[in-house]
Each structure stands twice: as C-alpha cells, then as structure tokens.
Amino acid sequence: MLHIRHATPLLAAVLGCLFTACGGETAPPADTGDAGADGGTAVVALSSEPSTLLPVLVRNDFQQAVVEVVYDRLADIGPDLQTVGDAGFIPRLASGWQWSADSLSIAFALDERARWHDGTPVSSEDVRRSFALYADPQYESPIVDLFANIDSVSITDSLTATFWFKRRSPLQFYDAAYHMFIMPAHLLGDAGTTELARLPLASAPVGTGRFHFVNWTRGSSIEIVADTGNYRTRAHLDRVLFVFASDVGAATVKVFTGEADFFMPLGAESVAEAVASPLVNVVPYRTLGFQFVGFNLRDPADPSRPHPVLGDRAVRRALSMATNRERIVQAVFDSLGTVARAPAPRVYLPDDLGLTTLDFDVAAARALLDSAGWVASGSDSVRSRNGVRLRIQVAVPAASPNRDRMLVLLQDQLRSVGAEIVVQRLEIGSLIALVTGRKHDAYMAGLNVSPGLVGLRQNWTTAAIGGDGSNYSGYSNPTFDAATETFLTSFDPAVIKRALATAMQTIVDDAPGIWLVEELSPAGMSTRIEPGVLPSIGWWHGLPEWQIPPERRIERDRIGLPTSN
C-alpha cells in the first residue's frame, strides 16, 4: 500500500497512472493481419550496451534484462519475496525437489520436457557444470560467496542433480535454486573461468527460457524471439528488441518518439512530459534498491593502510551528518523518492527495528571534525590534518543526470563543513574497473539488493574485502560481521530481527557510505503495451507476460511467429 502525504503535482500525476491510462489515444494501428492473443514486438531502450550475455559473467542490469528471459533458474522466487525454506518458490527448470532426512541435501528433479534452444535435452550435468563455474574460487564472481555453504553437486541420474550442504541453514534452498542460471554443459565444454568471456556462448546465448536469442548487432540492438515450443509455454510477445542509446536522455527520447516501447527509469524532469504524451504511460516502479555514496576506507595506493581521509570514522560520520538528504531527494526526485536509512531498502527495515540514523546536523558535523583534528586552513576553507586536505574524489557514471544533480548539491553541502568534493565522471566500464580495483576515494552508485538481504555478507562483511569479494569500501567491523551471520543463519524469527537491528545500527554508526535515496523509479511505457505487474526484483522478470492487444499492433509487430506451442 502506498501512503501519501502532501502529494506534489508530479507525484499526483504518477499516482493517477496507477488507476488510469496516462496519455491519449494511440495512433491507428497498422493492419498486421494478426488477430491472435499472442504476438507483437516490444522495443526496450537500454542506456548502455551489455558486454556479455553469459549468466556467470553478468554484472549489471543491462546484461541481466536479457539473460533473465533467455535462461532459467531451478526455481524462481515468489511474489512475496520469501527466501526462507522452499515454500515461497515456484518450480522452473526443476519440476520438483526432495530434501534428505537430515536436511543436508536437496535432490532437484529436472523437467523432462525442457530443451535447450538448440534442441538438446536438459540434463543434470548442466546443473553440475553451472554450479562448478559459479562457485569456482579462482573466478572473481561477485556472488561466489553465496555458494559457500554448498559443498558439491552430484549427478544421481540424467534428470536428477543433488546439492550437498556443509550445514543446515534457512537459506539452503534459496542458495541452490535462485542465485544461478543453468547453462548448457555441451556448449561450455572444458572452458575454465579465465576462458569464459571468449566462448561463443557469451555473445550468442543458448538457454531454456521462454525467449530465445536471435541476433546481437553490436552498437545497435539485441533481438530475442518467443520460444514457441517452450516447456513452460511460449511468451505472449513474439519478439523483444533491446536497443542501445548513448545515455539516459537519448533512451527517454526513443520512448517519446515511439521508436521504443519501454525505458526505465524516467528522470523526474521527464515524468510530466510523459504524462502529457499521447504515446506514453507512466508506470510507477519500486525496486529493492537504493542510491548511495560509497567510501573507500582503505588507501588506494596501499590497501593494507587506512585511507588518509576516509579511514577516519569521525570524518565519515561528519560527512553523513552534513548531508541534507531530505533536500537532495526533494530537489532531484520530487516525491518520487524517499531518504534511504541504511544499506537496505525500507521494505526490510520495519519501524519497530529501532534504527537511529545520522540525521542532518551541520553544527554537530563541524564539532566532530574539530575534535578529530581537522581544521580549516588557507583561503579556500578546506580542512586539513597533518598536511592532508579533506578532499574526496567521487566517481560517477558519465551519463547519469540525477546523480550529477545530487553531486552538485552534495558538493555545496559538504563545502559548508570544510570538505572538498571533486567529481570524477567515467564511462561505466572505467567506473567498474576503478571501484572493483579499489582505486577510488568514493563512488556514487545504485545497489539493488538480493531478496532476503543475503547480499549483506558479500557487500559489507570483512570476508568480502579483496579477492573475489565485492566489499569495495573495505568496511570491517566484527560486530557487524557476527550480527549479519546470525541474521542469515538463524531459524528463530526473534533472533533474526535482533541480529538485523544490530547489523544495521552498527553499519549506520560506522558510516562507510552516505545512504541517499530509495527511488520510486517511473518507467515510460508505450500505451500499446499491457505489462501487468513489474516485479520489484527486476522489471524484466515479468517480460514474458507482457502483451500487445491485436488492435494496438503496428507494422513492426508482424513477424509471422506461431501463436502457440
């Protein structure tokens, strides 16, 4: 349920789209000669081109959007996002499963109807091989830690793969069934982790999903088409074209002109234009994510030493307290955002958790810096200590208007307490290389969390620093580590809640980042499309259910695909 207080015109316009079709009538559809219930082409604009389509190599949403519908998991998470046990999961590539008496193994029975898109039957060897690659410690996968409790996968028969666990855990089923997409062993061959990027499969995927890959025109588009003989029934759309734009603005224009049918997220400045457009509906969409400034607590030149500025807890706390997040969210997102409280979305942070945040207080921030020995010097009023200036370089994607606006406000606010913020705009590939190489001072980014908050372990614990881990801040606190482990391994709801409260309060107090905003990310969608619900775990999750009614179809919808299995 969405609770509204003092709704602005922008928010009111978007909320109106929840109950009515925004925009006017669409142009008269072309005569496609196709009146079937299934059919049509959805053109999805992406603001960046994927670099790979091999599931184990996926690093961002641009890649995930395609991989999600070309490949399958063993089981999918249900709409309530329940991750404990198996009751909340929906069978996918596995038609069923059986727990052992001691709960230390799960035997997954694969659907005997499932076929790879090249016609090869799916087998348990596909599961075993996929797990071996995802869990390989030599491969720098950001999710390798999520498989730490799985000892091995064995083949019982051609259609039964058994997962063996090191210990009982409330997340055993989730770890086995959800985190990995099953890949075709016969096309992976003997490739090791260092050779995966060079496999043909990385640019021409072969999956079992309800869409199959057709073509990747570099610099232009990726085409996928409904698998009309799919074991789970065909997707409603005939085809999806993912078209690449140079940036967010260019992607948005494609939707307004009708060149594309969907783009997410629209910037706040584009929502009013979308509402007035006869071609576009505004679809409100809340993700399981947040945007933040992540600090590097380690020296980029020598990770064994603390960062000369951000290694100081007092500095990080002062910077957080000097940030007027309410003003930033209001100025940049209007009412399409709420202030983030911690490195977890509010849906996982109940009000009775008792979380105390570092609220906006410039006087307290200045006093904290004073007491830590950071004093103003010189004509520019930038503080320093022992000859080190309070200067922080923040890396940000080059094509990110909302983050640019947030950074302008952040620079001004932190200047008031004697901190200098220098903006470093980088292309996404360069930004990823900088952050994963731990060569940054700070970076501004969004983080979509995994259901169940299992990403706390891989993003923020001491064990995830360096190597294959994705704790790019170098944050380390044994209290947080212990509380996170208890939260993720306990079977007692009361213990789980207390552990979450301890973990969240600890990391908020230590301030390894400034938690900025949780967006209500509006999507621009053609009035031709009926998408149903956009799942919070990823809008692409529901792509096979999108529909284009026959009377709304245009010329590009006609490709002559069969309408049923």
Short mmCIF file of N, CA and C in Angstrom, two decimals, residues 5-156:
data_model
loop_
_atom_site.label_atom_id
_atom_site.label_comp_id
_atom_site.label_asym_id
_atom_site.label_seq_id
_atom_site.Cartn_x
_atom_site.Cartn_y
_atom_site.Cartn_z
N ARG A 5 1.43 11.68 1.63
CA ARG A 5 1.27 12.85 2.49
C ARG A 5 1.74 14.07 1.72
N HIS A 6 0.88 15.07 1.59
CA HIS A 6 1.21 16.30 0.86
C HIS A 6 1.74 15.99 -0.53
N ALA A 7 0.96 15.25 -1.32
CA ALA A 7 1.40 14.85 -2.66
C ALA A 7 1.62 16.06 -3.54
N THR A 8 2.76 16.11 -4.22
CA THR A 8 3.05 17.19 -5.15
C THR A 8 2.36 16.90 -6.48
N PRO A 9 2.27 17.90 -7.37
CA PRO A 9 1.66 17.64 -8.68
C PRO A 9 2.35 16.51 -9.43
N LEU A 10 3.68 16.42 -9.31
CA LEU A 10 4.40 15.37 -10.02
C LEU A 10 3.98 14.00 -9.50
N LEU A 11 3.95 13.85 -8.16
CA LEU A 11 3.55 12.57 -7.59
C LEU A 11 2.10 12.27 -7.92
N ALA A 12 1.24 13.27 -7.85
CA ALA A 12 -0.17 13.05 -8.16
C ALA A 12 -0.35 12.56 -9.58
N ALA A 13 0.45 13.11 -10.50
CA ALA A 13 0.35 12.68 -11.90
C ALA A 13 0.74 11.22 -12.04
N VAL A 14 1.80 10.83 -11.34
CA VAL A 14 2.24 9.44 -11.43
C VAL A 14 1.24 8.51 -10.77
N LEU A 15 0.71 8.91 -9.61
CA LEU A 15 -0.25 8.06 -8.93
C LEU A 15 -1.51 7.89 -9.75
N GLY A 16 -1.86 8.94 -10.48
CA GLY A 16 -3.03 8.83 -11.33
C GLY A 16 -2.87 7.74 -12.36
N CYS A 17 -1.62 7.51 -12.77
CA CYS A 17 -1.34 6.48 -13.77
C CYS A 17 -1.48 5.08 -13.20
N LEU A 18 -1.55 4.99 -11.86
CA LEU A 18 -1.77 3.68 -11.28
C LEU A 18 -3.19 3.19 -11.54
N PHE A 19 -4.10 4.13 -11.72
CA PHE A 19 -5.51 3.77 -11.81
C PHE A 19 -6.13 4.11 -13.16
N THR A 20 -5.45 4.92 -13.97
CA THR A 20 -5.97 5.29 -15.27
C THR A 20 -4.86 5.22 -16.29
N ALA A 21 -5.20 5.16 -17.53
CA ALA A 21 -4.18 5.14 -18.59
C ALA A 21 -3.73 6.56 -18.86
N CYS A 22 -2.46 6.86 -18.54
CA CYS A 22 -1.94 8.20 -18.84
C CYS A 22 -1.72 8.32 -20.33
N GLY A 23 -1.85 9.52 -20.84
CA GLY A 23 -1.68 9.76 -22.26
C GLY A 23 -2.99 9.62 -22.99
N GLY A 24 -2.99 10.02 -24.24
CA GLY A 24 -4.22 9.98 -25.02
C GLY A 24 -4.32 8.71 -25.83
N GLU A 25 -5.08 8.77 -26.91
CA GLU A 25 -5.27 7.61 -27.76
C GLU A 25 -4.01 7.37 -28.59
N THR A 26 -3.73 6.11 -28.86
CA THR A 26 -2.60 5.79 -29.72
C THR A 26 -2.99 6.02 -31.17
N ALA A 27 -1.98 6.14 -32.02
CA ALA A 27 -2.24 6.28 -33.45
C ALA A 27 -2.93 5.02 -33.96
N PRO A 28 -3.74 5.10 -35.00
CA PRO A 28 -4.41 3.92 -35.54
C PRO A 28 -3.40 2.85 -35.89
N PRO A 29 -3.61 1.61 -35.44
CA PRO A 29 -2.64 0.56 -35.70
C PRO A 29 -2.62 0.17 -37.16
N ALA A 30 -1.45 -0.27 -37.59
CA ALA A 30 -1.34 -0.76 -38.95
C ALA A 30 -2.08 -2.09 -39.06
N ASP A 31 -2.54 -2.42 -40.23
CA ASP A 31 -3.22 -3.69 -40.47
C ASP A 31 -2.16 -4.77 -40.59
N THR A 32 -1.96 -5.52 -39.49
CA THR A 32 -0.93 -6.55 -39.48
C THR A 32 -1.46 -7.89 -39.94
N GLY A 33 -2.76 -8.03 -40.02
CA GLY A 33 -3.33 -9.30 -40.40
C GLY A 33 -3.19 -10.34 -39.31
N ASP A 34 -2.88 -9.91 -38.08
CA ASP A 34 -2.65 -10.85 -36.97
C ASP A 34 -3.60 -10.50 -35.84
N ALA A 35 -4.56 -11.35 -35.59
CA ALA A 35 -5.54 -11.09 -34.54
C ALA A 35 -5.37 -12.05 -33.37
N GLY A 36 -4.23 -12.77 -33.31
CA GLY A 36 -4.03 -13.73 -32.24
C GLY A 36 -3.82 -13.06 -30.90
N ALA A 37 -4.11 -13.80 -29.82
CA ALA A 37 -3.92 -13.25 -28.48
C ALA A 37 -2.44 -13.01 -28.20
N ASP A 38 -1.58 -13.89 -28.72
CA ASP A 38 -0.15 -13.70 -28.57
C ASP A 38 0.41 -13.01 -29.81
N GLY A 39 1.40 -12.18 -29.61
CA GLY A 39 2.00 -11.52 -30.75
C GLY A 39 2.52 -10.15 -30.40
N GLY A 40 3.24 -9.56 -31.33
CA GLY A 40 3.74 -8.20 -31.14
C GLY A 40 5.20 -8.14 -30.78
N THR A 41 5.78 -6.97 -31.01
CA THR A 41 7.19 -6.71 -30.72
C THR A 41 7.29 -5.57 -29.71
N ALA A 42 7.96 -5.82 -28.61
CA ALA A 42 8.25 -4.76 -27.65
C ALA A 42 9.69 -4.31 -27.84
N VAL A 43 9.88 -3.01 -28.01
CA VAL A 43 11.22 -2.44 -28.15
C VAL A 43 11.61 -1.80 -26.82
N VAL A 44 12.65 -2.33 -26.20
CA VAL A 44 13.11 -1.87 -24.89
C VAL A 44 14.40 -1.08 -25.08
N ALA A 45 14.40 0.17 -24.62
CA ALA A 45 15.59 1.01 -24.73
C ALA A 45 16.49 0.80 -23.51
N LEU A 46 17.77 0.58 -23.75
CA LEU A 46 18.77 0.48 -22.69
C LEU A 46 19.74 1.64 -22.84
N SER A 47 20.14 2.22 -21.72
CA SER A 47 21.05 3.37 -21.79
C SER A 47 22.51 2.96 -21.86
N SER A 48 22.77 1.66 -21.96
CA SER A 48 24.13 1.16 -22.16
C SER A 48 24.04 -0.22 -22.79
N GLU A 49 25.05 -0.58 -23.56
CA GLU A 49 25.06 -1.88 -24.22
C GLU A 49 25.69 -2.93 -23.30
N PRO A 50 25.09 -4.12 -23.22
CA PRO A 50 25.72 -5.19 -22.44
C PRO A 50 27.10 -5.53 -23.00
N SER A 51 27.95 -6.07 -22.15
CA SER A 51 29.27 -6.51 -22.61
C SER A 51 29.34 -8.03 -22.74
N THR A 52 28.38 -8.74 -22.14
CA THR A 52 28.33 -10.19 -22.23
C THR A 52 26.91 -10.65 -21.97
N LEU A 53 26.58 -11.85 -22.44
CA LEU A 53 25.28 -12.45 -22.18
C LEU A 53 25.43 -13.84 -21.57
N LEU A 54 26.59 -14.15 -21.03
CA LEU A 54 26.80 -15.41 -20.34
C LEU A 54 26.46 -15.21 -18.86
N PRO A 55 25.50 -15.95 -18.32
CA PRO A 55 25.00 -15.67 -16.97
C PRO A 55 26.06 -15.52 -15.89
N VAL A 56 27.06 -16.39 -15.89
CA VAL A 56 28.05 -16.35 -14.83
C VAL A 56 28.91 -15.09 -14.88
N LEU A 57 28.90 -14.39 -16.02
CA LEU A 57 29.69 -13.16 -16.18
C LEU A 57 28.88 -11.90 -15.93
N VAL A 58 27.58 -12.03 -15.72
CA VAL A 58 26.69 -10.88 -15.62
C VAL A 58 27.06 -10.00 -14.43
N ARG A 59 27.11 -8.68 -14.67
CA ARG A 59 27.48 -7.72 -13.63
C ARG A 59 26.48 -6.58 -13.45
N ASN A 60 25.57 -6.37 -14.41
CA ASN A 60 24.69 -5.21 -14.30
C ASN A 60 23.32 -5.50 -14.90
N ASP A 61 22.41 -4.55 -14.73
CA ASP A 61 21.03 -4.73 -15.17
C ASP A 61 20.89 -4.83 -16.68
N PHE A 62 21.78 -4.18 -17.43
CA PHE A 62 21.70 -4.24 -18.90
C PHE A 62 21.89 -5.68 -19.38
N GLN A 63 22.79 -6.39 -18.74
CA GLN A 63 23.01 -7.79 -19.07
C GLN A 63 21.91 -8.67 -18.49
N GLN A 64 21.52 -8.38 -17.25
CA GLN A 64 20.53 -9.20 -16.56
C GLN A 64 19.20 -9.22 -17.28
N ALA A 65 18.80 -8.09 -17.87
CA ALA A 65 17.50 -8.00 -18.53
C ALA A 65 17.36 -9.03 -19.64
N VAL A 66 18.44 -9.29 -20.37
CA VAL A 66 18.41 -10.26 -21.46
C VAL A 66 18.55 -11.69 -20.91
N VAL A 67 19.53 -11.87 -20.04
CA VAL A 67 19.81 -13.20 -19.50
C VAL A 67 18.60 -13.78 -18.77
N GLU A 68 17.87 -12.92 -18.06
CA GLU A 68 16.73 -13.35 -17.25
C GLU A 68 15.69 -14.12 -18.05
N VAL A 69 15.47 -13.74 -19.30
CA VAL A 69 14.39 -14.36 -20.07
C VAL A 69 14.88 -15.37 -21.11
N VAL A 70 16.20 -15.46 -21.27
CA VAL A 70 16.77 -16.46 -22.19
C VAL A 70 17.13 -17.74 -21.42
N TYR A 71 17.51 -17.59 -20.14
CA TYR A 71 17.89 -18.73 -19.31
C TYR A 71 16.85 -18.96 -18.20
N ASP A 72 17.00 -20.07 -17.51
CA ASP A 72 16.13 -20.40 -16.37
C ASP A 72 16.94 -20.71 -15.14
N ARG A 73 16.35 -20.45 -13.98
CA ARG A 73 16.85 -20.97 -12.71
C ARG A 73 16.18 -22.32 -12.43
N LEU A 74 16.66 -23.00 -11.41
CA LEU A 74 15.99 -24.23 -11.00
C LEU A 74 14.61 -23.92 -10.44
N ALA A 75 14.50 -22.84 -9.70
CA ALA A 75 13.22 -22.39 -9.16
C ALA A 75 13.27 -20.88 -9.02
N ASP A 76 12.10 -20.28 -9.05
CA ASP A 76 12.02 -18.82 -9.00
C ASP A 76 11.39 -18.37 -7.70
N ILE A 77 11.78 -17.20 -7.25
CA ILE A 77 11.22 -16.67 -6.02
C ILE A 77 9.81 -16.16 -6.29
N GLY A 78 8.93 -16.35 -5.32
CA GLY A 78 7.54 -15.96 -5.47
C GLY A 78 7.31 -14.48 -5.23
N PRO A 79 6.07 -14.00 -5.41
CA PRO A 79 5.79 -12.57 -5.31
C PRO A 79 5.96 -12.00 -3.91
N ASP A 80 5.94 -12.84 -2.88
CA ASP A 80 6.12 -12.32 -1.52
C ASP A 80 7.58 -12.21 -1.13
N LEU A 81 8.50 -12.58 -2.05
CA LEU A 81 9.94 -12.48 -1.85
C LEU A 81 10.44 -13.30 -0.67
N GLN A 82 9.73 -14.36 -0.33
CA GLN A 82 10.13 -15.24 0.77
C GLN A 82 11.36 -16.04 0.38
N THR A 83 12.39 -16.00 1.22
CA THR A 83 13.64 -16.69 0.90
C THR A 83 13.96 -17.81 1.87
N VAL A 84 13.23 -17.92 2.97
CA VAL A 84 13.50 -18.95 3.97
C VAL A 84 12.74 -20.22 3.60
N GLY A 85 13.44 -21.35 3.59
CA GLY A 85 12.80 -22.60 3.21
C GLY A 85 12.49 -22.64 1.72
N ASP A 86 11.55 -23.50 1.32
CA ASP A 86 11.22 -23.63 -0.10
C ASP A 86 9.77 -23.31 -0.43
N ALA A 87 8.98 -22.97 0.59
CA ALA A 87 7.53 -22.80 0.37
C ALA A 87 7.21 -21.64 -0.55
N GLY A 88 8.07 -20.63 -0.59
CA GLY A 88 7.78 -19.45 -1.40
C GLY A 88 8.30 -19.52 -2.81
N PHE A 89 8.81 -20.67 -3.24
CA PHE A 89 9.44 -20.77 -4.55
C PHE A 89 8.54 -21.48 -5.57
N ILE A 90 8.74 -21.10 -6.84
CA ILE A 90 7.95 -21.62 -7.95
C ILE A 90 8.86 -22.49 -8.83
N PRO A 91 8.47 -23.72 -9.14
CA PRO A 91 9.31 -24.57 -10.00
C PRO A 91 9.58 -23.92 -11.35
N ARG A 92 10.79 -24.07 -11.82
CA ARG A 92 11.16 -23.59 -13.15
C ARG A 92 11.82 -24.76 -13.90
N LEU A 93 13.14 -24.75 -14.01
CA LEU A 93 13.80 -25.85 -14.71
C LEU A 93 13.66 -27.15 -13.91
N ALA A 94 13.57 -27.02 -12.60
CA ALA A 94 13.27 -28.18 -11.75
C ALA A 94 11.76 -28.30 -11.60
N SER A 95 11.23 -29.49 -11.90
CA SER A 95 9.79 -29.71 -11.74
C SER A 95 9.44 -30.06 -10.31
N GLY A 96 10.44 -30.44 -9.52
CA GLY A 96 10.22 -30.77 -8.11
C GLY A 96 11.54 -31.00 -7.42
N TRP A 97 11.49 -31.26 -6.10
CA TRP A 97 12.71 -31.46 -5.32
C TRP A 97 12.39 -32.27 -4.08
N GLN A 98 13.41 -32.91 -3.53
CA GLN A 98 13.26 -33.75 -2.36
C GLN A 98 14.39 -33.49 -1.38
N TRP A 99 14.04 -33.15 -0.14
CA TRP A 99 15.02 -32.94 0.91
C TRP A 99 15.42 -34.28 1.52
N SER A 100 16.66 -34.39 1.94
CA SER A 100 17.09 -35.57 2.68
C SER A 100 16.56 -35.49 4.12
N ALA A 101 16.59 -36.61 4.82
CA ALA A 101 16.07 -36.66 6.19
C ALA A 101 16.83 -35.72 7.11
N ASP A 102 18.13 -35.55 6.88
CA ASP A 102 18.92 -34.67 7.75
C ASP A 102 18.98 -33.24 7.23
N SER A 103 18.27 -32.94 6.14
CA SER A 103 18.21 -31.60 5.54
C SER A 103 19.56 -31.10 5.03
N LEU A 104 20.49 -32.00 4.79
CA LEU A 104 21.80 -31.60 4.30
C LEU A 104 21.98 -31.84 2.80
N SER A 105 20.90 -32.25 2.14
CA SER A 105 20.95 -32.35 0.68
C SER A 105 19.56 -32.13 0.11
N ILE A 106 19.52 -31.63 -1.12
CA ILE A 106 18.27 -31.45 -1.86
C ILE A 106 18.48 -32.03 -3.25
N ALA A 107 17.61 -32.96 -3.63
CA ALA A 107 17.66 -33.56 -4.96
C ALA A 107 16.64 -32.87 -5.85
N PHE A 108 17.13 -32.19 -6.90
CA PHE A 108 16.27 -31.48 -7.83
C PHE A 108 15.96 -32.38 -9.04
N ALA A 109 14.67 -32.58 -9.31
CA ALA A 109 14.24 -33.34 -10.48
C ALA A 109 13.98 -32.37 -11.62
N LEU A 110 14.75 -32.48 -12.68
CA LEU A 110 14.61 -31.56 -13.81
C LEU A 110 13.39 -31.92 -14.64
N ASP A 111 12.77 -30.90 -15.21
CA ASP A 111 11.59 -31.12 -16.06
C ASP A 111 12.01 -31.88 -17.31
N GLU A 112 11.44 -33.07 -17.51
CA GLU A 112 11.85 -33.90 -18.64
C GLU A 112 11.49 -33.29 -19.99
N ARG A 113 10.61 -32.27 -19.99
CA ARG A 113 10.22 -31.62 -21.25
C ARG A 113 11.20 -30.53 -21.67
N ALA A 114 12.07 -30.10 -20.75
CA ALA A 114 12.93 -28.95 -21.00
C ALA A 114 13.99 -29.26 -22.06
N ARG A 115 14.16 -28.34 -22.98
CA ARG A 115 15.16 -28.45 -24.03
C ARG A 115 15.94 -27.14 -24.13
N TRP A 116 17.23 -27.26 -24.44
CA TRP A 116 18.00 -26.08 -24.79
C TRP A 116 17.49 -25.55 -26.13
N HIS A 117 17.71 -24.30 -26.39
CA HIS A 117 17.17 -23.71 -27.62
C HIS A 117 17.76 -24.29 -28.89
N ASP A 118 18.84 -25.07 -28.76
CA ASP A 118 19.38 -25.77 -29.93
C ASP A 118 18.78 -27.17 -30.06
N GLY A 119 17.81 -27.52 -29.19
CA GLY A 119 17.13 -28.81 -29.26
C GLY A 119 17.69 -29.88 -28.35
N THR A 120 18.82 -29.66 -27.72
CA THR A 120 19.45 -30.65 -26.85
C THR A 120 18.66 -30.78 -25.54
N PRO A 121 18.36 -32.01 -25.09
CA PRO A 121 17.66 -32.17 -23.81
C PRO A 121 18.48 -31.64 -22.64
N VAL A 122 17.82 -31.07 -21.67
CA VAL A 122 18.48 -30.61 -20.46
C VAL A 122 18.85 -31.83 -19.61
N SER A 123 20.01 -31.76 -18.94
CA SER A 123 20.45 -32.88 -18.10
C SER A 123 21.04 -32.36 -16.80
N SER A 124 21.20 -33.28 -15.86
CA SER A 124 21.77 -32.92 -14.57
C SER A 124 23.22 -32.47 -14.69
N GLU A 125 23.91 -32.88 -15.76
CA GLU A 125 25.28 -32.41 -15.97
C GLU A 125 25.30 -30.90 -16.20
N ASP A 126 24.24 -30.36 -16.80
CA ASP A 126 24.16 -28.91 -16.98
C ASP A 126 24.16 -28.19 -15.64
N VAL A 127 23.46 -28.77 -14.67
CA VAL A 127 23.39 -28.17 -13.33
C VAL A 127 24.75 -28.27 -12.65
N ARG A 128 25.35 -29.46 -12.71
CA ARG A 128 26.64 -29.66 -12.06
C ARG A 128 27.70 -28.73 -12.63
N ARG A 129 27.75 -28.60 -13.96
CA ARG A 129 28.75 -27.75 -14.61
C ARG A 129 28.51 -26.28 -14.30
N SER A 130 27.25 -25.86 -14.29
CA SER A 130 26.94 -24.46 -13.98
C SER A 130 27.37 -24.10 -12.58
N PHE A 131 27.07 -24.98 -11.63
CA PHE A 131 27.49 -24.72 -10.24
C PHE A 131 29.01 -24.63 -10.13
N ALA A 132 29.70 -25.52 -10.82
CA ALA A 132 31.17 -25.52 -10.74
C ALA A 132 31.75 -24.18 -11.18
N LEU A 133 31.16 -23.55 -12.18
CA LEU A 133 31.66 -22.26 -12.65
C LEU A 133 31.28 -21.13 -11.70
N TYR A 134 30.03 -21.10 -11.27
CA TYR A 134 29.59 -20.04 -10.35
C TYR A 134 30.39 -20.06 -9.05
N ALA A 135 30.70 -21.26 -8.56
CA ALA A 135 31.32 -21.39 -7.24
C ALA A 135 32.84 -21.48 -7.28
N ASP A 136 33.43 -21.39 -8.45
CA ASP A 136 34.88 -21.51 -8.58
C ASP A 136 35.58 -20.35 -7.87
N PRO A 137 36.36 -20.62 -6.83
CA PRO A 137 37.02 -19.52 -6.09
C PRO A 137 38.08 -18.79 -6.91
N GLN A 138 38.54 -19.41 -8.00
CA GLN A 138 39.54 -18.74 -8.84
C GLN A 138 38.91 -17.68 -9.75
N TYR A 139 37.58 -17.73 -9.85
CA TYR A 139 36.90 -16.78 -10.71
C TYR A 139 36.35 -15.64 -9.87
N GLU A 140 36.58 -14.40 -10.28
CA GLU A 140 36.19 -13.25 -9.48
C GLU A 140 34.72 -12.91 -9.67
N SER A 141 33.87 -13.84 -9.30
CA SER A 141 32.43 -13.62 -9.38
C SER A 141 31.97 -12.83 -8.16
N PRO A 142 31.11 -11.81 -8.34
CA PRO A 142 30.64 -11.04 -7.19
C PRO A 142 29.69 -11.82 -6.30
N ILE A 143 29.22 -12.98 -6.75
CA ILE A 143 28.29 -13.75 -5.93
C ILE A 143 28.87 -15.09 -5.49
N VAL A 144 30.17 -15.28 -5.63
CA VAL A 144 30.77 -16.57 -5.28
C VAL A 144 30.51 -16.92 -3.82
N ASP A 145 30.46 -15.91 -2.94
CA ASP A 145 30.23 -16.17 -1.52
C ASP A 145 28.86 -16.76 -1.24
N LEU A 146 27.92 -16.53 -2.15
CA LEU A 146 26.56 -17.03 -1.93
C LEU A 146 26.49 -18.56 -2.05
N PHE A 147 27.54 -19.18 -2.56
CA PHE A 147 27.57 -20.64 -2.71
C PHE A 147 28.46 -21.30 -1.66
N ALA A 148 28.91 -20.53 -0.67
CA ALA A 148 29.88 -21.04 0.30
C ALA A 148 29.36 -22.22 1.10
N ASN A 149 28.05 -22.29 1.32
CA ASN A 149 27.50 -23.37 2.13
C ASN A 149 27.21 -24.63 1.31
N ILE A 150 27.37 -24.56 0.00
CA ILE A 150 27.13 -25.73 -0.85
C ILE A 150 28.46 -26.45 -1.04
N ASP A 151 28.52 -27.69 -0.56
CA ASP A 151 29.76 -28.45 -0.66
C ASP A 151 30.00 -28.93 -2.07
N SER A 152 28.95 -29.46 -2.73
CA SER A 152 29.11 -30.01 -4.06
C SER A 152 27.75 -30.29 -4.67
N VAL A 153 27.76 -30.60 -5.97
CA VAL A 153 26.57 -31.03 -6.69
C VAL A 153 26.90 -32.36 -7.37
N SER A 154 26.09 -33.36 -7.11
CA SER A 154 26.33 -34.67 -7.71
C SER A 154 25.19 -35.04 -8.66
N ILE A 155 25.49 -35.98 -9.54
CA ILE A 155 24.51 -36.44 -10.53
C ILE A 155 23.95 -37.78 -10.07
N THR A 156 22.66 -37.80 -9.75
CA THR A 156 22.01 -39.04 -9.35
C THR A 156 21.61 -39.84 -10.58
#
